[in-house]
mmCIF file of C-alpha atoms in Angstrom:
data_model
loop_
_atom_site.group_PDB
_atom_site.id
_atom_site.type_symbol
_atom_site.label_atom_id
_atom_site.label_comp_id
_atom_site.label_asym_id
_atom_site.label_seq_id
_atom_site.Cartn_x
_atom_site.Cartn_y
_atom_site.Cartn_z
ATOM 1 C CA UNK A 199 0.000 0.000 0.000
ATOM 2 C CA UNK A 200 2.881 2.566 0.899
ATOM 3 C CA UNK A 201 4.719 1.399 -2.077
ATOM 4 C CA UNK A 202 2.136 2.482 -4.475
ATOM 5 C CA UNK A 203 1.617 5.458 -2.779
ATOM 6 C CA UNK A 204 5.486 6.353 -2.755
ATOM 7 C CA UNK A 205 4.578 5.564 -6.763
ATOM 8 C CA UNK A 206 2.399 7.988 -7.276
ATOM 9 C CA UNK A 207 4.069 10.758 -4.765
ATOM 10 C CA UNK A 208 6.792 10.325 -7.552
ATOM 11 C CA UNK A 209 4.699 11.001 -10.580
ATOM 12 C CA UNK A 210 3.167 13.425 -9.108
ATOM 13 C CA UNK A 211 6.127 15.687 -8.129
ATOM 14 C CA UNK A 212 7.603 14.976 -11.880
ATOM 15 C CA UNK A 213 4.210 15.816 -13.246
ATOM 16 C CA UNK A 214 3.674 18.728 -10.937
ATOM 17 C CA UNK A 215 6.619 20.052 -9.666
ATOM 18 C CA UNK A 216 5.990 22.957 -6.327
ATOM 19 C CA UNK A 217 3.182 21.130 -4.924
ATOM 20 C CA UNK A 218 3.258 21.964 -1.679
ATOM 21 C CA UNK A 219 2.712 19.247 1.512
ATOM 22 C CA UNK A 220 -0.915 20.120 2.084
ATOM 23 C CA UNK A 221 -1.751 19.606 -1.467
ATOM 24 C CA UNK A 222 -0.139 16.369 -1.961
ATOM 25 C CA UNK A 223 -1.863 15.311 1.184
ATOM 26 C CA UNK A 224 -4.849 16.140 -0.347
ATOM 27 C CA UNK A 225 -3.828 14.151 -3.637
ATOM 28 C CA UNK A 226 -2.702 11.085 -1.559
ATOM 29 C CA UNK A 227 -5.780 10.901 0.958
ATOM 30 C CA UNK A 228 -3.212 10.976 4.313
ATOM 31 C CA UNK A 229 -2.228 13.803 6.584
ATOM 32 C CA UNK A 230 1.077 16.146 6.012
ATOM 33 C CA UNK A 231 2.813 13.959 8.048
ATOM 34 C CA UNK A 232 3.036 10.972 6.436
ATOM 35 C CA UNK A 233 3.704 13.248 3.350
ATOM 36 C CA UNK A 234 6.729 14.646 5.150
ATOM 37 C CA UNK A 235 7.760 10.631 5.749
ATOM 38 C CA UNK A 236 6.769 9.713 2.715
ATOM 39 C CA UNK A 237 9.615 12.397 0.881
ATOM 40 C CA UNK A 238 11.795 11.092 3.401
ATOM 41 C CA UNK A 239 11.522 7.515 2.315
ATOM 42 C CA UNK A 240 12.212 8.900 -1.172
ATOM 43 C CA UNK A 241 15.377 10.732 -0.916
ATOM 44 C CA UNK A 242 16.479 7.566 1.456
ATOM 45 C CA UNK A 243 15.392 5.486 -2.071
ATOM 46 C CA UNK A 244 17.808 7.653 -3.989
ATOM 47 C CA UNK A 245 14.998 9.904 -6.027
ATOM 48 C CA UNK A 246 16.264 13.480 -5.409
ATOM 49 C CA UNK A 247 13.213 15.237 -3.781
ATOM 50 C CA UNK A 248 13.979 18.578 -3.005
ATOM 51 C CA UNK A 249 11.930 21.149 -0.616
ATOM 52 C CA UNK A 250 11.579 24.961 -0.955
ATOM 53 C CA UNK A 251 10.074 27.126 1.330
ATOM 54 C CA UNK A 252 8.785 30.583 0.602
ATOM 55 C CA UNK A 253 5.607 30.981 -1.594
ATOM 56 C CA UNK A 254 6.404 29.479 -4.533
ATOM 57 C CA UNK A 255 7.451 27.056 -2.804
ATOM 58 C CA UNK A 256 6.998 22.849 -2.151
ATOM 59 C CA UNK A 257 8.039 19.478 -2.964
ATOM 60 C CA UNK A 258 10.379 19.036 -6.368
ATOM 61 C CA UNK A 259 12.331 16.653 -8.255
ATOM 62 C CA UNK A 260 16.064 17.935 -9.096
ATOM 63 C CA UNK A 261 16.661 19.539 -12.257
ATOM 64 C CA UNK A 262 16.547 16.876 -15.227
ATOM 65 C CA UNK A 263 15.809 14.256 -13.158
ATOM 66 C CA UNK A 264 12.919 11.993 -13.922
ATOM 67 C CA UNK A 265 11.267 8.874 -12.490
ATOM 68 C CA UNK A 266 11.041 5.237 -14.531
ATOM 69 C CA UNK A 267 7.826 4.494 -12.552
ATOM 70 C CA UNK A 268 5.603 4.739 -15.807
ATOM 71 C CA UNK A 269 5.869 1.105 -16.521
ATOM 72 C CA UNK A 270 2.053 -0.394 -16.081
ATOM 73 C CA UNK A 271 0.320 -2.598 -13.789
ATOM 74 C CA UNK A 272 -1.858 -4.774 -15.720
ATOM 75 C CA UNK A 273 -4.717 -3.485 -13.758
ATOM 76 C CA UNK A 274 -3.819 0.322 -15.081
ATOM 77 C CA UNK A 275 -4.140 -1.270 -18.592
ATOM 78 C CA UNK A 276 -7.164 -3.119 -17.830
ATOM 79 C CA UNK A 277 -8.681 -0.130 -16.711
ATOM 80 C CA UNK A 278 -7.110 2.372 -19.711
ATOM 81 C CA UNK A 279 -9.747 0.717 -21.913
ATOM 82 C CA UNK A 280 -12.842 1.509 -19.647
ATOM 83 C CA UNK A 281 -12.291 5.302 -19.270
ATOM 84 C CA UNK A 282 -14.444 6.122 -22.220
ATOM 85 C CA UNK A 283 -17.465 5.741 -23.632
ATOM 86 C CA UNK A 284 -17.550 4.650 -27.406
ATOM 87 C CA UNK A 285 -21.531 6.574 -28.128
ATOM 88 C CA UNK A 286 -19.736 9.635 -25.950
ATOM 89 C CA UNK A 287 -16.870 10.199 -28.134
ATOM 90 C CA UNK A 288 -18.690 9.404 -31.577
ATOM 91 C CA UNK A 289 -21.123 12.151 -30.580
ATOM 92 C CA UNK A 290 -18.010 14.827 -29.696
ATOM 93 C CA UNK A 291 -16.527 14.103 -33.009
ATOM 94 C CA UNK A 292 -13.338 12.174 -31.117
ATOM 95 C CA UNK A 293 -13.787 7.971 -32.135
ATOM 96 C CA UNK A 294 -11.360 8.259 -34.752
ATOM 97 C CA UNK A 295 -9.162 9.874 -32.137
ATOM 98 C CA UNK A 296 -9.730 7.155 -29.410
ATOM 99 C CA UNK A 297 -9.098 4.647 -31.916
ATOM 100 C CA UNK A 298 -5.784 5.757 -32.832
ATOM 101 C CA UNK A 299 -5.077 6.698 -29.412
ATOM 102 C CA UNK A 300 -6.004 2.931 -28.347
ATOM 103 C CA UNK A 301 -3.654 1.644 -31.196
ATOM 104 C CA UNK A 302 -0.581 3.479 -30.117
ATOM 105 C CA UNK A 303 -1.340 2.868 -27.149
ATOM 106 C CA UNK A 304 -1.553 -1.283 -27.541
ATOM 107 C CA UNK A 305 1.663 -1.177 -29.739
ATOM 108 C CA UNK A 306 3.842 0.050 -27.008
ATOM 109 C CA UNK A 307 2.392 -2.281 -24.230
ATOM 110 C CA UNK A 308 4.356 -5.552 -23.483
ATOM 111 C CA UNK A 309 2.626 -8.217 -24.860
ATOM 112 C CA UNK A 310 1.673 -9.249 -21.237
ATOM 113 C CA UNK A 311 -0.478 -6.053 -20.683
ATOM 114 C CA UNK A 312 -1.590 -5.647 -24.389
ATOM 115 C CA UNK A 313 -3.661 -9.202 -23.724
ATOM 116 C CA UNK A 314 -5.371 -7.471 -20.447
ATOM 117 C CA UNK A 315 -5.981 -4.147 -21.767
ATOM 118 C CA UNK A 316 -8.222 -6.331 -24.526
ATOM 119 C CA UNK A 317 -9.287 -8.547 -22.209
ATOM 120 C CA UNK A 318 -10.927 -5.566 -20.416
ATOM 121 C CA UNK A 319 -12.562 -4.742 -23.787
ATOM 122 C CA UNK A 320 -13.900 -7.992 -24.090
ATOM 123 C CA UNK A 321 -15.310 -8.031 -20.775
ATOM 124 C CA UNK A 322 -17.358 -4.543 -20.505
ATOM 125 C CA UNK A 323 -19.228 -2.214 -21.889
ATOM 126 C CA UNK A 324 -20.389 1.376 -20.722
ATOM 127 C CA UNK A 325 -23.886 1.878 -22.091
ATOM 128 C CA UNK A 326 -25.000 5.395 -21.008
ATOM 129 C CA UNK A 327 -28.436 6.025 -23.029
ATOM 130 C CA UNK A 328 -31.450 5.098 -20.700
ATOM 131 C CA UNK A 329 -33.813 2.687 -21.780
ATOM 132 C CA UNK A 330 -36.735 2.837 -23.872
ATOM 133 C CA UNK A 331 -35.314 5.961 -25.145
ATOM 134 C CA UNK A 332 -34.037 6.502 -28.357
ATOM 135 C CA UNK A 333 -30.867 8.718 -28.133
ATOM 136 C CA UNK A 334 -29.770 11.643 -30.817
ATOM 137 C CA UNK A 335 -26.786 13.521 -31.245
ATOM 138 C CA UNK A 336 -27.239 16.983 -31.014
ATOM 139 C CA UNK A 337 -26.285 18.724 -33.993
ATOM 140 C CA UNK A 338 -23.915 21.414 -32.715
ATOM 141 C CA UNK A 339 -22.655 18.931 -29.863
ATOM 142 C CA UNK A 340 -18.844 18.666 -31.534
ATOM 143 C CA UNK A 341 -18.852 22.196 -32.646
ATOM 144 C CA UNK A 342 -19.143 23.014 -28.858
ATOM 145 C CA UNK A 343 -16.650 20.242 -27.564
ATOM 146 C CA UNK A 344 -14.155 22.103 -30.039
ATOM 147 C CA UNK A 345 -14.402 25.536 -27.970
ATOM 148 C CA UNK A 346 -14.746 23.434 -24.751
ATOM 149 C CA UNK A 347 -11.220 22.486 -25.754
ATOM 150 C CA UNK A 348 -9.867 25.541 -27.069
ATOM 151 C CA UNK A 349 -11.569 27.711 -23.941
ATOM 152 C CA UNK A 350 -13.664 29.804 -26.339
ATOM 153 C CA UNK A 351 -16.425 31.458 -25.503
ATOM 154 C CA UNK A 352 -19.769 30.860 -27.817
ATOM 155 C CA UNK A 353 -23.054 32.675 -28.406
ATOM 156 C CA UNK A 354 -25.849 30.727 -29.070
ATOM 157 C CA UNK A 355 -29.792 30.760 -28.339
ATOM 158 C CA UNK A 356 -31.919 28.720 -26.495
ATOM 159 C CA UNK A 357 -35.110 27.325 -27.142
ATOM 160 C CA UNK A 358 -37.231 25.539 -24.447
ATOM 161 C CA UNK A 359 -40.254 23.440 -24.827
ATOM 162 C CA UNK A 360 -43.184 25.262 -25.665
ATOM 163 C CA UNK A 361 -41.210 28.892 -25.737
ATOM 164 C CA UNK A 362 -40.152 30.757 -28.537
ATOM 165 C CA UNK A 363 -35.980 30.635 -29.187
ATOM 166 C CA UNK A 364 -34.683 33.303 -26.782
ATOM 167 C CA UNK A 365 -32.266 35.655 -27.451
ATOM 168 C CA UNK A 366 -28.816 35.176 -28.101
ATOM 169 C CA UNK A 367 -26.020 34.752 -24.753
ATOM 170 C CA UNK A 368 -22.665 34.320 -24.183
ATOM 171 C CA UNK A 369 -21.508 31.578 -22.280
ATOM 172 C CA UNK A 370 -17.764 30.255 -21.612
ATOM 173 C CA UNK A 371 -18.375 26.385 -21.819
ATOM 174 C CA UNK A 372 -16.781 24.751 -19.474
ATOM 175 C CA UNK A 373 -17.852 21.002 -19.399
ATOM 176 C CA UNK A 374 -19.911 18.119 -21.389
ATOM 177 C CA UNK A 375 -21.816 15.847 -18.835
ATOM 178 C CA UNK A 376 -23.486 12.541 -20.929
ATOM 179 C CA UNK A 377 -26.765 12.153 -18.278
ATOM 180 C CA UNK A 378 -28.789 9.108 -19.133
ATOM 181 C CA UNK A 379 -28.071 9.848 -22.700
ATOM 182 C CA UNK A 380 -28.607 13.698 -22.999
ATOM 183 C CA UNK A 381 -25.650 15.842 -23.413
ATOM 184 C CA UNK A 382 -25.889 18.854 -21.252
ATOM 185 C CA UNK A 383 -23.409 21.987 -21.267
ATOM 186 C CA UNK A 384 -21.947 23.701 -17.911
ATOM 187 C CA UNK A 385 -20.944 26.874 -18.908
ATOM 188 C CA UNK A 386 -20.286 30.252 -17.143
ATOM 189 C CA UNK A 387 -22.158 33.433 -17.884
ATOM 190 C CA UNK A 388 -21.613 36.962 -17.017
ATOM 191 C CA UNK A 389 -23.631 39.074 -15.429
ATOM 192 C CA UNK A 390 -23.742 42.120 -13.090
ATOM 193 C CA UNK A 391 -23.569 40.469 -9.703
ATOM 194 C CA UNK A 392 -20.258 38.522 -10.977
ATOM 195 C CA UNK A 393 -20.666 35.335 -13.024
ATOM 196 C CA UNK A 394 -22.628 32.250 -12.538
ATOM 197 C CA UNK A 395 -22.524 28.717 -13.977
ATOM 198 C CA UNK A 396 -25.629 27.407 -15.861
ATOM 199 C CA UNK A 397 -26.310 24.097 -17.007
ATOM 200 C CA UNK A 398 -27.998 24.142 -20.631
ATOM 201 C CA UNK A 399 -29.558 20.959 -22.894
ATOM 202 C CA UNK A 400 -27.065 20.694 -25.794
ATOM 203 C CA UNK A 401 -30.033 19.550 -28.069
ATOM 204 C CA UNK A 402 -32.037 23.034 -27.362
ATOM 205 C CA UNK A 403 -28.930 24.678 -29.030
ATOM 206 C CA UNK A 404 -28.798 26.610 -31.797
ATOM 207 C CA UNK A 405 -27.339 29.296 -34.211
ATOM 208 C CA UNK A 406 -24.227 28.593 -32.441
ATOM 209 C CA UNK A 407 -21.524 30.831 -32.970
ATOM 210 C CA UNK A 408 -17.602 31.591 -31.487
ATOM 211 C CA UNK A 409 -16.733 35.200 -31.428
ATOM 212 C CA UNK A 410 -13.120 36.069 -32.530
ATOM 213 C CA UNK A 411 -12.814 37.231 -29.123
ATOM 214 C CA UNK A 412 -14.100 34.922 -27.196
ATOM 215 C CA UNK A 413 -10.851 33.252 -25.675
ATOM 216 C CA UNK A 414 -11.527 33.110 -22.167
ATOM 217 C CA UNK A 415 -9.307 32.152 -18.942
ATOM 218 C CA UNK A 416 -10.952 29.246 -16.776
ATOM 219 C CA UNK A 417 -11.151 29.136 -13.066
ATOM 220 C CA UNK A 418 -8.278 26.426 -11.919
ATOM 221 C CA UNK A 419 -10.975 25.873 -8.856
ATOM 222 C CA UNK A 420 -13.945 25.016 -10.616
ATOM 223 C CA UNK A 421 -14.696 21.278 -10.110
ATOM 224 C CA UNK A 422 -17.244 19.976 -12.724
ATOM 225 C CA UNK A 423 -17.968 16.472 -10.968
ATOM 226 C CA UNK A 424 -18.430 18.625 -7.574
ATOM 227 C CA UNK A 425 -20.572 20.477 -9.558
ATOM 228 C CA UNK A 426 -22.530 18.547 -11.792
ATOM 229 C CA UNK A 427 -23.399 16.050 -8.540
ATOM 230 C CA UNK A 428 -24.823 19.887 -6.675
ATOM 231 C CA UNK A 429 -26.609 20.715 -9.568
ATOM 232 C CA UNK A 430 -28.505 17.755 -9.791
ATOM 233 C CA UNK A 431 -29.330 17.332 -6.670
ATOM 234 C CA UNK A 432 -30.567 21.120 -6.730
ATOM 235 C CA UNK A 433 -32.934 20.221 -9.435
ATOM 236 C CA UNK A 434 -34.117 17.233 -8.331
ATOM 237 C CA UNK A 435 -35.266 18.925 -5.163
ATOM 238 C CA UNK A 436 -36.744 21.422 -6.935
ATOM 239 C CA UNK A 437 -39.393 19.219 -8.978
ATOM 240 C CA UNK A 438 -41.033 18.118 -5.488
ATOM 241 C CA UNK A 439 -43.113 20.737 -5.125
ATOM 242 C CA UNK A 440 -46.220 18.698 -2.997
ATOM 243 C CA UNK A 441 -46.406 16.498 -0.318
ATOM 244 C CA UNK A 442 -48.180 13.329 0.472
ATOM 245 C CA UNK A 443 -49.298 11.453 3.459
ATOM 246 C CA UNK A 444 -48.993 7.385 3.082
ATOM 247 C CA UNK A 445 -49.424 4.431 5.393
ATOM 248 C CA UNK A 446 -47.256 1.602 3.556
ATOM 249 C CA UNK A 447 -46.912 -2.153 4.599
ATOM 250 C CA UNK A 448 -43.534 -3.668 5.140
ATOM 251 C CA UNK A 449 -43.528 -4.704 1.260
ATOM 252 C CA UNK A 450 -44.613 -1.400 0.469
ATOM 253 C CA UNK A 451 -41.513 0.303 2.344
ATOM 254 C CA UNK A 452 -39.287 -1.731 0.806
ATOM 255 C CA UNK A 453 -40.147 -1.002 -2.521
ATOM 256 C CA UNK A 454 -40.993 2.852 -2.604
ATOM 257 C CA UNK A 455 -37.710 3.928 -3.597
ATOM 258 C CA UNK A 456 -38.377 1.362 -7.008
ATOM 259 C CA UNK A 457 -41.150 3.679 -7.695
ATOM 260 C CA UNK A 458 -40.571 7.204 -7.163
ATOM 261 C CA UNK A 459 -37.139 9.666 -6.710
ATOM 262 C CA UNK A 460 -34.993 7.386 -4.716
ATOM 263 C CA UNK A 461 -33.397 10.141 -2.423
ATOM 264 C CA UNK A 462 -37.146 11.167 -1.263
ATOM 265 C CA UNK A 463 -37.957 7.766 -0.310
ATOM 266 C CA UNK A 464 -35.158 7.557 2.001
ATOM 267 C CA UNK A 465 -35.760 10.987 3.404
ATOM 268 C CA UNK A 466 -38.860 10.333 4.070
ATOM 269 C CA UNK A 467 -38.666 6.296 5.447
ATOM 270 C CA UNK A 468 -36.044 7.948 7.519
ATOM 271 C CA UNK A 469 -39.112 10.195 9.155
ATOM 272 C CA UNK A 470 -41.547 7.501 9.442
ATOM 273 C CA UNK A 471 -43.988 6.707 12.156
ATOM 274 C CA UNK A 472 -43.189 3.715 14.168
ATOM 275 C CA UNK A 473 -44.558 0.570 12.974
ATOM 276 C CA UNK A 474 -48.112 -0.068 13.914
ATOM 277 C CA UNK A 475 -48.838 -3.629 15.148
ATOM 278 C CA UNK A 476 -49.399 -4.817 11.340
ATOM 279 C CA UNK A 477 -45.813 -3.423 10.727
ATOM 280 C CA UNK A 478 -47.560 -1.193 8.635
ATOM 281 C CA UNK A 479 -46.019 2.803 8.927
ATOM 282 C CA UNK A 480 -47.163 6.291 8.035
ATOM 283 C CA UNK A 481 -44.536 9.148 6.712
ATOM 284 C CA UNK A 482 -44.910 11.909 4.236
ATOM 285 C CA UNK A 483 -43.441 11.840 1.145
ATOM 286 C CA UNK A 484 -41.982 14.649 -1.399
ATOM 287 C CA UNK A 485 -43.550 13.894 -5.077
ATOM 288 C CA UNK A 486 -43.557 16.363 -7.950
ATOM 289 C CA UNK A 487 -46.969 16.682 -8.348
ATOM 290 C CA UNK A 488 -50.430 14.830 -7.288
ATOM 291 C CA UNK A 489 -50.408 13.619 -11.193
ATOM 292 C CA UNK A 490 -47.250 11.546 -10.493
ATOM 293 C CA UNK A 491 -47.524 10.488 -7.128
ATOM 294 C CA UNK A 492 -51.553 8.691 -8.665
ATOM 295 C CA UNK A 493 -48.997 6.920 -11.377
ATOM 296 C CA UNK A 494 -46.402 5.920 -8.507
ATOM 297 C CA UNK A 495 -48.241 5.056 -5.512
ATOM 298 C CA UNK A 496 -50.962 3.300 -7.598
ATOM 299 C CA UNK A 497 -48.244 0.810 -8.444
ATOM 300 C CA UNK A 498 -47.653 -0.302 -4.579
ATOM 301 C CA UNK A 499 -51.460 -1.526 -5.036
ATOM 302 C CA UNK A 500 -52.418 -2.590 -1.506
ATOM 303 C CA UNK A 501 -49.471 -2.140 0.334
ATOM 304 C CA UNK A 502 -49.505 1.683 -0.177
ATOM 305 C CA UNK A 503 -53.004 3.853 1.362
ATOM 306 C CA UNK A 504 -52.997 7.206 0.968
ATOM 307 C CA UNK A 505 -54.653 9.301 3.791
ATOM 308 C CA UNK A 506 -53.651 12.911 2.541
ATOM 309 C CA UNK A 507 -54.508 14.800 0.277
ATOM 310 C CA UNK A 508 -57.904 14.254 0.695
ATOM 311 C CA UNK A 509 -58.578 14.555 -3.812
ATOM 312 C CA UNK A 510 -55.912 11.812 -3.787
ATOM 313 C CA UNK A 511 -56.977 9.396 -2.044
ATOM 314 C CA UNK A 512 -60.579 9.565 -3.498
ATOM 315 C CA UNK A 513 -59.237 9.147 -7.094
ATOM 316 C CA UNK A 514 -56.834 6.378 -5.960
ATOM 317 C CA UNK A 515 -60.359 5.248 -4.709
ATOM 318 C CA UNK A 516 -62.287 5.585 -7.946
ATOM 319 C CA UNK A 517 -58.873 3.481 -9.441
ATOM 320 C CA UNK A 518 -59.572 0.760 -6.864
ATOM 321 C CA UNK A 519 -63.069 0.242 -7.783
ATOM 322 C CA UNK A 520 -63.075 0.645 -11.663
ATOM 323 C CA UNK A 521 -60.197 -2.052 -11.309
ATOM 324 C CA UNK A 522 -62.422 -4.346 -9.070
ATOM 325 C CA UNK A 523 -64.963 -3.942 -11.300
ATOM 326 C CA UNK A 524 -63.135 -4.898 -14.584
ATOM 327 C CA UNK A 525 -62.064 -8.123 -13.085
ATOM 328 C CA UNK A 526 -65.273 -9.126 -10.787
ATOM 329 C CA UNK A 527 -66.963 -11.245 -13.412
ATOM 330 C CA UNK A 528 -64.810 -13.227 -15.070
ATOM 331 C CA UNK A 529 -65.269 -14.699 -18.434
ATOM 332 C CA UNK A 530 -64.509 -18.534 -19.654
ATOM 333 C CA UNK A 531 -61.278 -17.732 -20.324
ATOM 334 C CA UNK A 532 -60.425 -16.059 -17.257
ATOM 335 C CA UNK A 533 -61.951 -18.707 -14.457
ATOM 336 C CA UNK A 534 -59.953 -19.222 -11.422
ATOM 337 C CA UNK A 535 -58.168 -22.505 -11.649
ATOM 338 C CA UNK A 536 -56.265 -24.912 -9.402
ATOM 339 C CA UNK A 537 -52.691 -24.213 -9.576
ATOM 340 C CA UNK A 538 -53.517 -20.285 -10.809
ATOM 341 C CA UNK A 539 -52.818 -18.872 -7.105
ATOM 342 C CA UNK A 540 -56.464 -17.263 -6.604
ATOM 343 C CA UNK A 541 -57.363 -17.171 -3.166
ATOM 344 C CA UNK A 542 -58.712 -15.051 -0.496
ATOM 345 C CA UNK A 543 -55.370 -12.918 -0.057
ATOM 346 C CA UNK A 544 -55.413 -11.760 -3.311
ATOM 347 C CA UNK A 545 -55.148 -8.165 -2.059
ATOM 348 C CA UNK A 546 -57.699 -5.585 -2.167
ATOM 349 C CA UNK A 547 -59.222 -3.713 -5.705
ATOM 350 C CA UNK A 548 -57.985 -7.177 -7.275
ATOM 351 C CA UNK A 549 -54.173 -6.114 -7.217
ATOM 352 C CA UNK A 550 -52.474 -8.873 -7.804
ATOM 353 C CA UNK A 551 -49.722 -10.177 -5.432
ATOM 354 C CA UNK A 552 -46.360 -9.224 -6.486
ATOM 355 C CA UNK A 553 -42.620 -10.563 -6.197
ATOM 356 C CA UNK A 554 -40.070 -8.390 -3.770
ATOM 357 C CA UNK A 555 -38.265 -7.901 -7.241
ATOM 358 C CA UNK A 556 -41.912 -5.634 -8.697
ATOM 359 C CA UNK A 557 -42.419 -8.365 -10.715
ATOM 360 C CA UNK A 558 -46.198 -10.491 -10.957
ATOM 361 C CA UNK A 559 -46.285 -13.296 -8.319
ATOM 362 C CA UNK A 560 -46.487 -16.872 -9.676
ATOM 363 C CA UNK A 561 -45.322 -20.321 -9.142
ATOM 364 C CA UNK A 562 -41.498 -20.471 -8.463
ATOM 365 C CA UNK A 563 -39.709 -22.924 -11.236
#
């Protein structure tokens, strides 16, 4: 463990020469301490490690000097072949790029680690479209990775559902995020009170253009997976705008957070009642709207009862009933027979029982 971390310490300070103790704490997960040991342990190795003080100072390797620590694990090779996405970098205009870069790449590998970089490839796949969605390109979606690269600023309108295209705005680009299969752009835009990042849907795009002077200087502090993770949890709190009241059964608890936002289940199981002496408990629960909570909570069948809001629970009600009543007489083709499961448990409105996995209940093969 100390070994590879001595490793990387090494690459690091060739890479990055200056960085101070604190920061290549930070780097190596530990505390300045072992940092301070850790150089130690170096120069004792014979790497010449040097340390500076004053403010541009920190941790350097001597002039000319440089590590032969970039021979690779087979693990680092394995894992050189999953840090893409093959439908991410056709849509930014790149594949041909990766492919060349994987060739190189496999040519100067031993043969050892050429065989595990490609058995990697053999053995996964990153599929980021969701399902039962068909995914597009966006037309302008390389145009923009190009100033991403170059730090160029763009102009470009926006069009949202519904709305007519706005006006034109500037916006520095400073990340791509792939989300279930839509591209979205992070980008900073000025404005009186100072700038602000705003997250835009590549695919509402369009009339893009890159001023001549739109070269731009990014912020060195700006994280985009910090941000992108903040940002999305912003906006999924934001679409739970109502609140419902639900007594749920033990199966029913267990498989909210299948049927609605996942992080609003928990909050809300987290708040629950205690159990009642059927197990069964009551909490409140964060939807988006009443529309989407009939669509969710109607899927728990009996092991979800709404008490609140009051408009709710009578059309979940109304549900119950109509679905009674659609399967109260049954036909020749749809008598109860003796290995079908019927019985007097069935569950109330005629839900039928259902596996822990959401699926139908039936005899186990």
């Amino acid at each position: 463990m100390r070994a590879a971390r001595l490793i990387r310490m090494a690459l690091l300070l060739q890479s990055t020469p200056g960085l101070t103790a604190a920061e290549l704490a930070g780097e190596l997960g530990v505390s300045e301490r072992t940092v301070i040991r850790d150089v130690q342990a170096l120069q004792e190795a014979g790497i010449p490690v040097r340390s500076e003080r004053g403010r541009a100072g920190g941790y350097r390797l001597a002039p000319g000097h440089r590590t032969r620590l970039t021979t690779l694990h087979p693990t680092e090779a394995e894992t050189l072949y999953l840090s893409g996405l093959p439908s991410a970098l056709r849509d930014l205009g790149l594949s041909d790029a990766a492919g060349t870069a994987r060739l190189k790449l496999s040519a100067t590998l031993l043969p050892s680690l050429r065989a595990a970089a490609e058995s990697s490839a053999r053995r996964f796949h990153l599929d980021a479209p969701a399902w039962f969605r068909e995914p597009s390109t966006p037309e302008l979606l390389p145009e923009l990775a190009r100033a991403l690269w170059a730090d160029r600023a763009v102009e470009f309108s926006y069009t949202r559902p519904g709305r007519e295209p706005g006006t034109a705005r500037r916006v520095e680009p400073y990340g791509l995020v792939l989300k279930a299969g839509v591209w979205y752009l992070v980008g900073r835009v000025p404005g009186a009170a100072g700038p602000a990042f705003r997250t835009y849907r590549a695919d509402r795009i369009a009339v893009l253009d890159t001023p001549v002077d739109g070269v731009f200087t990014r912020d060195p502090s700006f994280d985009l997976a910090a941000y992108w993770q903040e940002h999305s949890a912003r906006f999924t709190l934001s679409l739970l705008r109502a609140t419902v009241t639900v007594r749920l059964t033990p199966a029913g608890a267990r498989r909210l957070p299948e049927v609605t936002d996942r992080a609003a289940a928990g909050r809300a199981l987290a708040a629950a009642s205690p159990p009642d002496a059927a197990g069964r408990v009551t909490l409140e629960l964060a939807v988006e709207s009443e529309e989407i909570a009939f669509a969710e909570l109607a899927s728990l069948g009996a092991d979800a009862e709404v008490l609140a809001p009051p408009a709710l629970r009578a059309r979940l009600a109304r549900h119950a009933r109509a679905f009674a009543a659609l399967y109260s007489g049954a036909g020749p083709d749809d008598e109860a027979g003796p290995d079908d499961g019927a019985g007097p448990d069935d569950g109330a409105a005629g839900a039928p029982d259902r596996r822990p996995d959401g699926g139908p209940a039936g005899r186990q093969r």
